[in-house]
Coordinates of C-alpha atoms in Angstrom, one line a residue:
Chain Z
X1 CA 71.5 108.0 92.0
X2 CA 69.4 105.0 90.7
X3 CA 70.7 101.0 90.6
X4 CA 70.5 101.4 87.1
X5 CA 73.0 104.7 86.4
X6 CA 75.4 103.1 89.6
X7 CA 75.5 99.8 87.7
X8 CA 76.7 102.0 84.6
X9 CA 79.3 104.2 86.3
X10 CA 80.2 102.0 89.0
X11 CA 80.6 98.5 87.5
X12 CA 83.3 98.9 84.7
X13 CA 85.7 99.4 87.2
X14 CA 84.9 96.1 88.6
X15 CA 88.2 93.6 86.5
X16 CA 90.6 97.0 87.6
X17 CA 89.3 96.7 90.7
X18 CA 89.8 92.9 91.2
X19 CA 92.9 93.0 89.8
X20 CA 94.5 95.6 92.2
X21 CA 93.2 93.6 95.0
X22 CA 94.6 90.3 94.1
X23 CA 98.0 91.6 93.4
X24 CA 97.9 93.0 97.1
X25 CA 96.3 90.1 98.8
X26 CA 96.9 87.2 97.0
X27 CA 93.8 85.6 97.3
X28 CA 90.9 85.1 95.0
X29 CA 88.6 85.2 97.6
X30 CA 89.7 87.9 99.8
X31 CA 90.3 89.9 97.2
X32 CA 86.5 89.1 95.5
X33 CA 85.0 90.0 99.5
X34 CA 87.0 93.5 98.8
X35 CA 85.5 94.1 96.0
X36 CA 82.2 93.3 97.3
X37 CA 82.1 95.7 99.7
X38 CA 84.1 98.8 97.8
X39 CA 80.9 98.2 95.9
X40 CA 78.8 97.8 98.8
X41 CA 80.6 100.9 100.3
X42 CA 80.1 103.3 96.8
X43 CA 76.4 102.0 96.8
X44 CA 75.5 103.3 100.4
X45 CA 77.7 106.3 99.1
X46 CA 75.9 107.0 95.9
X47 CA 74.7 110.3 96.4
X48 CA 77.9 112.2 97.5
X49 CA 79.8 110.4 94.9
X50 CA 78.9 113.6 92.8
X51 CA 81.1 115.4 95.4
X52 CA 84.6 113.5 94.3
X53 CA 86.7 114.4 91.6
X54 CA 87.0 110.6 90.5
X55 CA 84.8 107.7 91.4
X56 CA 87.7 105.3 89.7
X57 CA 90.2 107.0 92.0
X58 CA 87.8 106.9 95.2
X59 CA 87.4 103.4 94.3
X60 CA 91.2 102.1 94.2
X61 CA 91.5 104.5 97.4
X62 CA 88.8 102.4 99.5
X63 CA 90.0 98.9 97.6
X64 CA 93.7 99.8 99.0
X65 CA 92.2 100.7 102.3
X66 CA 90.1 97.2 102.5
X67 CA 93.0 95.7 101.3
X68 CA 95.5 96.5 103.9
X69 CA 92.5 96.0 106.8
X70 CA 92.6 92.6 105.6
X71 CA 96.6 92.6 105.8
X72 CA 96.9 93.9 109.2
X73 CA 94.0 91.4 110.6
X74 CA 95.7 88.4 108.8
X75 CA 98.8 89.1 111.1
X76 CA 96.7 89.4 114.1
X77 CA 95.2 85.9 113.5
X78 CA 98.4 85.1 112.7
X79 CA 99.3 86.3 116.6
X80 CA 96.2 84.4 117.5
X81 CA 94.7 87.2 118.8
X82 CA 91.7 87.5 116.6
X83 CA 90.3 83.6 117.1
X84 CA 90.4 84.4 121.1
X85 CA 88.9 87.7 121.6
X86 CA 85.7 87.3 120.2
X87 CA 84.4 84.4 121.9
X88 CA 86.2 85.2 125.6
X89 CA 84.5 88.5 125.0
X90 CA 81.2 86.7 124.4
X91 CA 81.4 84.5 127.4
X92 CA 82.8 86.7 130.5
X93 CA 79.8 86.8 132.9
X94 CA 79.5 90.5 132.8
X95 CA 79.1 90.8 129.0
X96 CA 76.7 87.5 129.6
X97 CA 74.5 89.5 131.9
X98 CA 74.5 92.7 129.2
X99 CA 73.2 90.4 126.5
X100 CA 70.8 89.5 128.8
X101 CA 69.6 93.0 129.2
X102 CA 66.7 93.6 126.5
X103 CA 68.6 97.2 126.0
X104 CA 71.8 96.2 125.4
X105 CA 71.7 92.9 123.8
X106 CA 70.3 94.1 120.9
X107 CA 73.7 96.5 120.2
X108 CA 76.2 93.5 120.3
X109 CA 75.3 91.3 117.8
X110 CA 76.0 92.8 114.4
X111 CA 78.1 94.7 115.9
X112 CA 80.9 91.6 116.1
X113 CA 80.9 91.1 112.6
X114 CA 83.1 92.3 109.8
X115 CA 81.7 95.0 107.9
X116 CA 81.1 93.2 104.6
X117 CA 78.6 90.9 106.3
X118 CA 77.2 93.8 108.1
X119 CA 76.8 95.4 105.1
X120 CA 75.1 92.6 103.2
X121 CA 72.8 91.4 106.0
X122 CA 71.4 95.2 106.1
X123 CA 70.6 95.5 102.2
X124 CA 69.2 91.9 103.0
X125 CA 66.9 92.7 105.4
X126 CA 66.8 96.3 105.6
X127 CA 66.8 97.5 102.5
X128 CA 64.9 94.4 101.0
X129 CA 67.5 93.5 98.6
X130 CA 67.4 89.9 97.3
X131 CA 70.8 88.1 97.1
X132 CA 70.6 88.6 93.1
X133 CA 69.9 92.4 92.9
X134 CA 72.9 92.4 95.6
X135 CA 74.9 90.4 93.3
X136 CA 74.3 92.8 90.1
X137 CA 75.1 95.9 92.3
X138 CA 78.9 94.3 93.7
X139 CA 79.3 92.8 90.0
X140 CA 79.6 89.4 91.6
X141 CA 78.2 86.1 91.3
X142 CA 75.5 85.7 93.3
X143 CA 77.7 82.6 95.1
X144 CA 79.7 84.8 96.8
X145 CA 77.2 87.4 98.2
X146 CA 75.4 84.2 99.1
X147 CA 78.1 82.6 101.2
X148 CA 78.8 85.9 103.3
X149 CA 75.5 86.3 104.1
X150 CA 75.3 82.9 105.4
X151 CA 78.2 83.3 107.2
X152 CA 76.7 86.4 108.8
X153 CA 73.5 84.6 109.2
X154 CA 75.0 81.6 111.0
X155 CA 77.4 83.9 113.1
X156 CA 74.4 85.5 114.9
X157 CA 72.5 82.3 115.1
X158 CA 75.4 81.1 117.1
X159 CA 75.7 84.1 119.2
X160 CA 72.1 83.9 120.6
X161 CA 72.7 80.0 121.0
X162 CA 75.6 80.6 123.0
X163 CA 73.4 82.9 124.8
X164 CA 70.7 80.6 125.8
X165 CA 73.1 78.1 127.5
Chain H
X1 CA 51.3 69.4 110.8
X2 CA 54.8 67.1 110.2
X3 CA 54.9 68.1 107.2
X4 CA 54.6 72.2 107.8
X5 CA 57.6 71.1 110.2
X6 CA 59.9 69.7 107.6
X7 CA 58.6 72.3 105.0
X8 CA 60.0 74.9 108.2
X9 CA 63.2 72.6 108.7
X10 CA 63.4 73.1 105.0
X11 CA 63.2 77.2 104.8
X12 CA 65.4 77.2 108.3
X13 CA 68.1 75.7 106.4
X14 CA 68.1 77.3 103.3
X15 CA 68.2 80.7 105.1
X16 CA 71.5 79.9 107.1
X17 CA 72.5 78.9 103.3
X18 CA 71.4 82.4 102.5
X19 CA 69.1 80.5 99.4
X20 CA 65.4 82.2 100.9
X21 CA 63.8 85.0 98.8
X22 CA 62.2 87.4 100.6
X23 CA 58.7 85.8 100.4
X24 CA 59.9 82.8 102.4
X25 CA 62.0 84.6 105.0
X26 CA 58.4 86.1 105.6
X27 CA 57.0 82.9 105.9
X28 CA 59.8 81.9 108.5
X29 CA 59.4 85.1 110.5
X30 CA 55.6 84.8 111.0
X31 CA 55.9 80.8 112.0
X32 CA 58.6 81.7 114.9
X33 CA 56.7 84.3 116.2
X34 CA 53.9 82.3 116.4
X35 CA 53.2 79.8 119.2
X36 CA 53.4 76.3 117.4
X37 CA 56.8 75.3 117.6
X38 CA 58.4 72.6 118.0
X39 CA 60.9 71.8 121.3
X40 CA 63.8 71.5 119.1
X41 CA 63.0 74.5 117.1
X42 CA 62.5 77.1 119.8
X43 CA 65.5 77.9 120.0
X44 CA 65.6 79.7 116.7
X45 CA 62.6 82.1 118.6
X46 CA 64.7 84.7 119.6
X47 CA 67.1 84.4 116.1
X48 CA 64.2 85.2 113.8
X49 CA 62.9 87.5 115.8
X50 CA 66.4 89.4 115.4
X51 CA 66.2 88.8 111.9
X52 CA 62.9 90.4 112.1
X53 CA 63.1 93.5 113.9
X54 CA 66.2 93.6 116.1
X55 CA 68.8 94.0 113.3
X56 CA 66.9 97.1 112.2
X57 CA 66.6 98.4 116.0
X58 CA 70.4 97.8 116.5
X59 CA 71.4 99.7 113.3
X60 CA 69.3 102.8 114.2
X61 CA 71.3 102.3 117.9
X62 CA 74.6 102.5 116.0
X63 CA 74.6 105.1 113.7
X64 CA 71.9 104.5 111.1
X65 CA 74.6 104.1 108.2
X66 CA 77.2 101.1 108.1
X67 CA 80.2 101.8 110.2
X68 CA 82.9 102.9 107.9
X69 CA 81.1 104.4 104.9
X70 CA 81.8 107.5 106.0
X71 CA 85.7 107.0 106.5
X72 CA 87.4 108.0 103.5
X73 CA 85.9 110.7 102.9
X74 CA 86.6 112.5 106.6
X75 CA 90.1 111.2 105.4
X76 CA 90.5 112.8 102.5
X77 CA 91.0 116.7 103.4
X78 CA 93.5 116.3 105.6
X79 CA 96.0 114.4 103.1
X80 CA 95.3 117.0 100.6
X81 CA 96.3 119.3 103.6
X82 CA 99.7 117.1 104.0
X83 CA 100.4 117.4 100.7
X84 CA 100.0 121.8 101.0
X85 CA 102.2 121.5 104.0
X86 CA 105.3 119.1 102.5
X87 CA 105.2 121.9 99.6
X88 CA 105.5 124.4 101.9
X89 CA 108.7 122.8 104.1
X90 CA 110.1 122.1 100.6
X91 CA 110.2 125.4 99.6
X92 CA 110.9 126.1 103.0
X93 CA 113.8 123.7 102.8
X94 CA 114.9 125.2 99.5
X95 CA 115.0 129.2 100.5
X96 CA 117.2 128.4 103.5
X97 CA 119.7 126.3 101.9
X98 CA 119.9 129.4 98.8
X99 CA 119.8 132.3 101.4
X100 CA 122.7 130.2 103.4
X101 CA 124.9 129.8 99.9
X102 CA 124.2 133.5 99.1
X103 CA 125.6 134.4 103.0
X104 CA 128.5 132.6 102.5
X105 CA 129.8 134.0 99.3
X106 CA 129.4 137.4 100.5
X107 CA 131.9 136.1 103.9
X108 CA 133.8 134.3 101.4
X109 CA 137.2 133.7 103.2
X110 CA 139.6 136.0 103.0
X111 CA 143.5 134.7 103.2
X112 CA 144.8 138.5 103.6
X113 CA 142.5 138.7 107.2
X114 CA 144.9 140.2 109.7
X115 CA 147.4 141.5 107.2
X116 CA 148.9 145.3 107.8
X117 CA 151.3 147.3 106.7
X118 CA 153.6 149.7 108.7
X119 CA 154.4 153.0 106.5
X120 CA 155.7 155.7 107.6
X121 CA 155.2 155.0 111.9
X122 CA 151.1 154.4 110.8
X123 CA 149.7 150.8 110.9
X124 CA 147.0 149.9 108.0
X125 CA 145.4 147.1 108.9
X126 CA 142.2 148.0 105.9
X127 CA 142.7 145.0 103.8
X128 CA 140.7 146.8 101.4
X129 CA 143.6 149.7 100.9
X130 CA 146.3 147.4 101.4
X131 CA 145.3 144.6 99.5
X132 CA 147.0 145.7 95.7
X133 CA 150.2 146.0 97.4
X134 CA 150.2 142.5 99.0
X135 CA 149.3 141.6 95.8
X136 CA 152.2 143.1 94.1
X137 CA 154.7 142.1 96.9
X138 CA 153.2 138.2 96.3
X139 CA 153.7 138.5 92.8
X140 CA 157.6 139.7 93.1
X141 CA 157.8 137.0 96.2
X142 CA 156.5 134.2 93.2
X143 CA 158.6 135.5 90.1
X144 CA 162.0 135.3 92.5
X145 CA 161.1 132.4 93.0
X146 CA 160.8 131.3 89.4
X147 CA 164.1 132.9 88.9
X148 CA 165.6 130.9 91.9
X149 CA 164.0 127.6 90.1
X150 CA 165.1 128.8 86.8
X151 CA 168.5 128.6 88.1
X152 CA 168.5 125.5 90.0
X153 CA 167.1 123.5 86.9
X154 CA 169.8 125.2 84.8
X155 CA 172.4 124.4 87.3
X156 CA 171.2 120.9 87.6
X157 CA 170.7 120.4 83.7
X158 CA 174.4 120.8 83.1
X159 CA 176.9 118.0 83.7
X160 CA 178.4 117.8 87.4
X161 CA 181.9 118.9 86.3
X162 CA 181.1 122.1 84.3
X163 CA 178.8 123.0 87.3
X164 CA 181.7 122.7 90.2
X165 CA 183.2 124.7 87.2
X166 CA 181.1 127.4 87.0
X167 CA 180.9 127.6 90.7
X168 CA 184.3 128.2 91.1
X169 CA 184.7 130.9 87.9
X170 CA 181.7 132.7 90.1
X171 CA 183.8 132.8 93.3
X172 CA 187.2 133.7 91.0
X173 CA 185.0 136.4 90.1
X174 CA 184.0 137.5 93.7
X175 CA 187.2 137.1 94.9
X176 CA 188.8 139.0 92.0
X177 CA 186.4 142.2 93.0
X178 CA 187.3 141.8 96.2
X179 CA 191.1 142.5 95.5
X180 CA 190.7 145.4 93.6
X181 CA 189.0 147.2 96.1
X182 CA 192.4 147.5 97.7
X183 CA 195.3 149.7 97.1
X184 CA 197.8 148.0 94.7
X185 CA 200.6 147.2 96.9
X186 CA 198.5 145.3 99.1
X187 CA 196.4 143.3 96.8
X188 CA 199.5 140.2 96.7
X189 CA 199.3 139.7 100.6
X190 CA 194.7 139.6 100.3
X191 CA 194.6 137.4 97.1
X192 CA 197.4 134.9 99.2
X193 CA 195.1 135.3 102.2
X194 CA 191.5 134.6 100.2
X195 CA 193.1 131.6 98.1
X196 CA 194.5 130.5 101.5
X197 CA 198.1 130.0 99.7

């Protein structure tokens, strides 16, 4: 499937899309991440979107899905689970020493992030994408592809910093 | 050279903003993988180098596609697969409860279970055979005791007085019958006797 024909048959659902996801998380900018990355998701998915019976209904499936992720790791933070686990993870001596190992340490580092900045930091530098064309694909504003993708930028900047000391 | 540096500062920032094109991230990746840097910029060595090539490297480690595109597909088949089996327990559900309805009727209760009738020295205990005559007998039982209710309402419906009447015109009655079963001469003496006189 070309940018151009997934623009076409993919985009329109963008407002339904949004919609739905707001209603469920309450949140303008949660529920715009969501809909970044169902677009993301049905972009890496293109070609065996032929293979479902509805690309509207595969789309409010994997917006639902996203959605409640986003629940369920809200009430973790809410725990305070989610703020500890990531950094004491980063800085036990024995995940220290597997950084450290040229093998390894190149496994962990995207790894830790959430998917949508995963995502955007592979069509970034992988698949040459520039923040715009990623923009047009997701439907959003440029902004917001923008701001994830510095977050995922600064989040691995950090981890090799705290590596270093 | 300063003023490569601050251009460099410049591009370093913008890319943490996410703001580089491609062109300049270029630009950024050769400089750190070059040998003239500055101390306070070396640190960003390893970082770009990531950037670079890494992130690619680690992807192909993982799985070559982003970690949950796959997911909802793998997850749609067995739903549809719930959805055969629920219809199935329904109907399930549904025969049973039907098959257990239809059992019942057919041992509907019977309230003549364990009824017989003795005729002539034999026992028949076939509540099949002996079924229209408990009938029959149950229907006579009922109508005498219609008759009995008939009466009572009757007896009741008329003023006290009359009734003590009509009682004691009844047993006049009786008693009269009573005397003329007896031979003539003797039927002073038994009416003294009955009306205690």
């Amino acid at each position: 499937m070309k940018q151009e024909q997934f623009k076409e048959e993919a985009l329109p659902l963008r407002a339904q899309l949004l919609f739905y996801a707001q209603r469920l998380l309450n949140n303008p900018e949660d529920a715009e991440d969501v809909v970044q990355e169902v677009f993301l998701k049905l972009w890496y998915m293109r070609d065996e979107l032929g293979a479902y019976n509805s690309v509207p209904a595969l789309s409010v499936q994997i917006t639902k899905r996203l959605c409640l992720n986003r629940i369920n790791a809200r009430q973790r933070r809410g725990e305070g689970l989610d703020a500890v686990n990531p950094a004491s993870d980063l800085l036990t001596p024995e995940a220290l020493l597997e950084q450290k190992d040229s093998v390894t340490h190149v496994m962990r580092i995207i790894a830790q992030l959430p998917a949508l900045q995963q995502t955007i930091l592979r069509m970034r530098h992988i698949d040459g994408f520039e923040v715009e064309e990623i923009a047009a694909l997701t439907g959003s504003a440029p902004e917001a592809v923008r701001m994830n993708l510095s977050r995922a930028r600064k989040k691995v900047k950090e981890t090799f910093f705290k590596m270093q000391s | 050279m300063t003023d490569r540096y601050k251009y460099m500062e410049d591009l370093l920032n913008r890319f943490f903003s996410g703001e580089t094109s491609n062109e300049e991230e270029r630009e950024l990746y050769r400089f750190f993988a070059g040998e003239d840097i500055p101390a306070h910029l070396r640190r960003y060595k390893p970082v770009f180098s990531y950037f670079e090539s890494g992130l690619e490297k680690e992807l192909n480690l993982l799985t070559g596609e982003p970690a949950e595109a796959a997911e909802p597909f793998r997850r749609a088949m067995p739903k549809r697969r719930i959805r055969i089996a629920a219809g199935m327990a329904a109907l399930a559900l549904i025969l049973s409860v039907a098959a257990l309805l239809f059992l019942r009727k057919a041992n509907a209760f019977d309230p003549y279970e364990g009824s017989y009738i003795v005729r002539s020295g034999v026992r028949i205990t076939d509540t099949s055979l002996i079924r229209p005559e408990i009938e029959a007998t149950i229907q006579k039982a009922l109508q005498q005791e219609e008759r009995a209710n008939r009466l009572l309402l009757s007896l009741s419906a008329s003023n006290p007085e009359t009734r003590i009447e009509q009682i004691q015109r009844r047993i006049n009655r009786q008693n009269e019958e009573i005397i003329n079963r007896f031979p003539n001469e003797m039927k002073e003496s038994i009416r003294r006797i009955i009306e205690n006189k």
